Short mmCIF file of C-alpha atoms in Angstrom, two decimals:
data_model
loop_
_atom_site.label_atom_id
_atom_site.label_comp_id
_atom_site.label_asym_id
_atom_site.label_seq_id
_atom_site.Cartn_x
_atom_site.Cartn_y
_atom_site.Cartn_z
CA UNK A 144 35.06 21.18 -44.03
CA UNK A 145 32.38 23.46 -45.20
CA UNK A 146 28.91 21.97 -45.89
CA UNK A 147 25.54 23.33 -46.98
CA UNK A 148 22.18 22.09 -45.84
CA UNK A 149 18.95 22.59 -47.71
CA UNK A 150 16.42 20.86 -45.48
CA UNK A 151 13.49 21.02 -47.86
CA UNK A 152 13.80 18.78 -50.90
CA UNK A 153 10.55 20.08 -52.31
CA UNK A 154 8.40 23.11 -51.59
CA UNK A 155 4.92 23.23 -53.13
CA UNK A 156 3.23 26.62 -53.19
CA UNK A 157 0.32 28.27 -54.93
CA UNK A 158 0.85 30.96 -57.49
CA UNK A 159 1.10 34.52 -56.04
CA UNK A 160 1.87 33.14 -52.58
CA UNK A 161 5.13 34.04 -50.78
CA UNK A 162 7.88 31.47 -50.49
CA UNK A 163 11.02 30.91 -48.43
CA UNK A 164 13.71 28.35 -49.33
CA UNK A 165 16.03 27.58 -46.43
CA UNK A 166 19.78 27.26 -46.56
CA UNK A 167 22.23 26.77 -43.69
CA UNK A 168 25.99 26.42 -43.92
CA UNK A 169 28.41 24.90 -41.46
CA UNK A 170 31.19 27.40 -40.91
CA UNK A 171 30.98 30.91 -39.56
CA UNK A 172 34.25 32.10 -41.01
CA UNK A 173 34.25 34.57 -43.88
CA UNK A 174 32.19 33.03 -46.67
CA UNK A 175 30.71 33.94 -49.99
CA UNK A 176 27.13 32.75 -50.45
CA UNK A 177 25.17 32.11 -53.62
CA UNK A 178 21.75 31.02 -54.84
CA UNK A 179 21.54 29.40 -58.29
CA UNK A 180 18.41 28.24 -60.17
CA UNK A 181 18.28 25.34 -62.58
CA UNK A 182 15.45 24.94 -65.06
CA UNK A 183 14.90 21.50 -66.72
CA UNK A 184 17.66 20.50 -69.06
CA UNK A 185 19.65 23.64 -68.41
CA UNK A 186 22.72 24.73 -66.49
CA UNK A 187 22.79 26.87 -63.36
CA UNK A 188 21.77 30.51 -63.47
CA UNK A 189 22.96 32.89 -60.77
CA UNK A 190 20.04 34.38 -58.82
CA UNK A 191 22.01 36.36 -56.25
CA UNK A 192 25.16 36.48 -54.19
CA UNK A 193 26.46 37.71 -50.88
CA UNK A 194 30.10 38.73 -50.81
CA UNK A 195 30.10 41.44 -48.08
CA UNK A 196 28.22 44.50 -46.99
CA UNK A 197 24.46 44.65 -46.59
CA UNK A 198 22.99 41.41 -45.28
CA UNK A 199 19.88 41.78 -47.46
CA UNK A 200 20.69 40.91 -51.02
CA UNK A 201 18.37 41.41 -53.98
CA UNK A 202 18.63 39.31 -57.05
CA UNK A 203 16.95 38.70 -60.36
CA UNK A 204 13.26 37.78 -60.90
CA UNK A 205 12.19 39.43 -57.61
CA UNK A 206 14.14 37.10 -55.34
CA UNK A 207 16.04 38.26 -52.27
CA UNK A 208 18.04 36.58 -49.52
CA UNK A 209 19.23 37.53 -46.07
CA UNK A 210 22.63 36.65 -44.68
CA UNK A 211 22.47 35.78 -40.98
CA UNK A 212 25.94 35.19 -39.60
CA UNK A 213 24.87 34.18 -36.10
CA UNK A 214 22.52 31.53 -37.48
CA UNK A 215 24.76 30.64 -40.45
CA UNK A 216 21.82 30.96 -42.72
CA UNK A 217 21.11 32.43 -46.14
CA UNK A 218 17.43 31.91 -46.82
CA UNK A 219 15.91 32.80 -50.17
CA UNK A 220 12.55 34.59 -50.35
CA UNK A 221 10.10 35.85 -52.90
CA UNK A 222 6.91 37.72 -51.92
CA UNK A 223 4.80 36.42 -54.83
CA UNK A 224 5.76 33.44 -57.00
CA UNK A 225 4.78 32.73 -60.58
CA UNK A 226 4.33 29.45 -62.38
CA UNK A 227 7.54 30.18 -64.23
CA UNK A 228 9.45 30.02 -60.93
CA UNK A 229 9.03 26.28 -60.88
CA UNK A 230 12.61 25.00 -60.92
CA UNK A 231 15.39 23.55 -58.75
CA UNK A 232 17.17 25.99 -56.47
CA UNK A 233 20.67 25.48 -55.15
CA UNK A 234 22.39 27.24 -52.31
CA UNK A 235 26.20 27.34 -52.49
CA UNK A 236 29.07 28.55 -50.36
CA UNK A 237 32.71 29.22 -51.06
CA UNK A 238 35.57 30.35 -48.87
CA UNK A 239 39.36 30.60 -48.72
CA UNK A 240 39.74 27.24 -46.99
CA UNK A 241 38.07 25.48 -49.95
CA UNK A 242 40.09 27.57 -52.43
CA UNK A 243 36.79 29.14 -53.42
CA UNK A 244 35.36 26.03 -55.07
CA UNK A 245 31.61 26.06 -54.80
CA UNK A 246 30.08 23.68 -52.27
CA UNK A 247 26.44 23.07 -53.05
CA UNK A 248 23.44 22.04 -51.04
CA UNK A 249 21.29 19.17 -52.25
CA UNK A 250 18.76 21.48 -53.87
CA UNK A 251 15.12 22.45 -53.29
CA UNK A 252 12.53 21.85 -55.95
CA UNK A 253 10.05 24.73 -55.96
CA UNK A 254 6.73 23.60 -57.40
CA UNK A 255 4.34 26.46 -58.12
CA UNK A 256 0.72 25.42 -58.61
CA UNK A 257 -2.03 27.50 -60.27
CA UNK Q 162 28.88 39.24 -73.92
CA UNK Q 163 28.47 35.60 -74.80
CA UNK Q 164 27.99 33.20 -71.95
CA UNK Q 165 29.78 29.98 -71.20
CA UNK Q 166 29.43 27.42 -73.96
CA UNK Q 167 29.80 23.66 -73.71
CA UNK Q 168 30.05 21.12 -76.45
CA UNK Q 169 28.60 18.70 -77.11
CA UNK Q 170 25.32 19.08 -75.26
CA UNK Q 171 24.56 15.32 -75.30
CA UNK Q 172 26.81 12.28 -75.54
CA UNK Q 173 26.17 8.59 -75.43
CA UNK Q 174 29.07 6.27 -74.86
CA UNK Q 175 29.59 2.66 -73.80
CA UNK Q 176 31.54 1.31 -70.86
CA UNK Q 177 35.27 1.32 -71.32
CA UNK Q 178 35.32 4.15 -73.85
CA UNK Q 179 36.76 7.55 -73.22
CA UNK Q 180 35.17 10.95 -73.71
CA UNK Q 181 36.30 14.55 -74.09
CA UNK Q 182 34.07 17.48 -73.20
CA UNK Q 183 34.79 21.07 -74.13
CA UNK Q 184 34.09 24.37 -72.45
CA UNK Q 185 34.58 27.92 -73.70
CA UNK Q 186 34.49 30.50 -70.89
CA UNK Q 187 33.11 34.01 -70.96
CA UNK Q 188 35.51 36.36 -72.70
CA UNK Q 189 38.13 37.66 -70.28
CA UNK Q 190 37.54 34.91 -67.70
CA UNK Q 191 40.69 32.94 -66.88
CA UNK Q 192 39.37 30.49 -64.36
CA UNK Q 193 37.35 27.43 -65.46
CA UNK Q 194 35.84 24.96 -63.01
CA UNK Q 195 34.12 21.63 -63.74
CA UNK Q 196 31.34 20.07 -61.74
CA UNK Q 197 29.49 16.76 -61.97
CA UNK Q 198 25.76 16.62 -61.25
CA UNK Q 199 24.03 13.31 -60.51
CA UNK Q 200 20.71 12.56 -58.84
CA UNK Q 201 22.46 10.59 -56.12
CA UNK Q 202 25.47 12.75 -55.30
CA UNK Q 203 24.19 16.15 -56.36
CA UNK Q 204 26.67 18.77 -57.55
CA UNK Q 205 30.34 17.87 -56.92
CA UNK Q 206 33.46 19.81 -57.76
CA UNK Q 207 35.87 18.12 -60.20
CA UNK Q 208 38.70 20.58 -60.73
CA UNK Q 209 39.61 24.16 -61.51
CA UNK Q 210 42.03 25.57 -64.03
CA UNK Q 211 43.56 29.00 -64.14
CA UNK Q 212 46.05 30.20 -66.71
CA UNK Q 213 46.59 26.62 -67.98
CA UNK Q 214 47.38 25.27 -64.49
CA UNK Q 215 45.21 23.06 -62.31
CA UNK Q 216 44.63 24.99 -59.15
CA UNK Q 217 42.22 22.79 -57.28
CA UNK Q 218 41.01 19.21 -57.52
CA UNK Q 219 38.04 17.39 -56.07
CA UNK Q 220 37.79 13.78 -54.88
CA UNK Q 221 37.49 11.99 -58.16
CA UNK Q 222 39.57 9.11 -59.49
CA UNK Q 223 42.45 9.71 -61.88
CA UNK Q 224 40.24 8.66 -64.82
CA UNK Q 225 38.97 12.21 -64.69
CA UNK Q 226 41.42 14.73 -66.07
CA UNK Q 227 41.38 18.13 -67.63
CA UNK Q 228 43.41 20.83 -69.26
CA UNK Q 229 43.21 24.45 -70.18
CA UNK Q 230 44.51 26.14 -73.27
CA UNK Q 231 46.15 29.57 -73.65
CA UNK Q 232 42.79 31.04 -74.76
CA UNK Q 233 41.26 29.80 -71.48
CA UNK Q 234 39.15 27.17 -73.24
CA UNK Q 235 39.11 23.96 -71.20
CA UNK Q 236 38.53 20.32 -71.86
CA UNK Q 237 37.85 17.48 -69.48
CA UNK Q 238 38.50 13.85 -70.28
CA UNK Q 239 37.09 10.73 -68.73
CA UNK Q 240 38.83 7.48 -69.57
CA UNK Q 241 37.54 3.91 -69.14
CA UNK Q 242 33.98 5.05 -68.68
CA UNK Q 243 31.79 3.39 -66.05
CA UNK Q 244 28.00 3.34 -65.80
CA UNK Q 245 28.28 5.61 -62.74
CA UNK Q 246 29.88 8.31 -64.86
CA UNK Q 247 26.52 9.08 -66.42
CA UNK Q 248 25.82 12.63 -65.32
CA UNK Q 249 25.40 16.23 -66.30
CA UNK Q 250 28.86 17.84 -66.50
CA UNK Q 251 28.83 21.57 -65.88
CA UNK Q 252 31.50 24.06 -66.62
CA UNK Q 253 31.76 27.42 -64.90
CA UNK Q 254 33.96 30.37 -65.63
CA UNK Q 255 35.07 33.34 -63.51
CA UNK Q 256 37.57 36.12 -63.65
CA UNK Q 257 39.63 34.49 -60.95
CA UNK Q 258 39.09 31.70 -58.42
CA UNK Q 259 37.44 33.92 -55.81
CA UNK Q 260 35.08 35.59 -58.23
CA UNK Q 261 31.50 34.68 -59.08
CA UNK Q 262 31.21 31.59 -61.22
CA UNK Q 263 28.91 31.56 -64.25
CA UNK Q 264 27.75 28.24 -65.61
CA UNK Q 265 27.30 26.82 -69.04
CA UNK Q 266 24.32 24.67 -70.14
CA UNK Q 267 26.16 21.44 -69.41
CA UNK Q 268 26.97 18.26 -71.29
CA UNK Q 269 24.68 15.28 -70.58
CA UNK Q 270 26.77 12.13 -70.68
CA UNK Q 271 25.04 8.77 -70.82
CA UNK Q 272 27.17 5.63 -70.39
CA UNK Q 273 25.53 2.36 -71.57
#
């Protein structure tokens, strides 16, 4: 069964510094990959998605992610973070075997300090 | 286009009661999925409905059920509530099962 690993439960970073949030998934078959962000007391907002094509995906708020099939990874990056980026970030995968339900990682809390 | 809406936003119930949560998808979306979010278990899939039919179901007891109406609005019901059912329940809609899911703000259920 498909699974998603987000190794870092929390990532502290200073404002204007770059950040990378790591995500690995278990299966190398054809998958769709997503990053969602959750602000306090809110639902999930889609940041970006990889369905096919270019392995570098650009999303909202200056975030981007790179799909690496050989390493089964989909790491999220931002070159310069803002205080407002403080939130919980979830990586998710879906595929045909799971009937396209989203399987989420445990989340990474990004804490941006001034 | 309006996003996914969920009502109510907050609910407090006591053990043994039942509860019904509602979700209105984005206009034109026919697939509605439900997820449970807890600090201990994270985000877990409950079930998916498409054109009034349950297409997919997660590993939850039968106390959790749902339905979808002809206008694609969906409800989920939890009977005989337990303390462990306290969670944020998220609804997501998509054009079809394989399409990108867009989430609502969630319903925060507290069971006392």
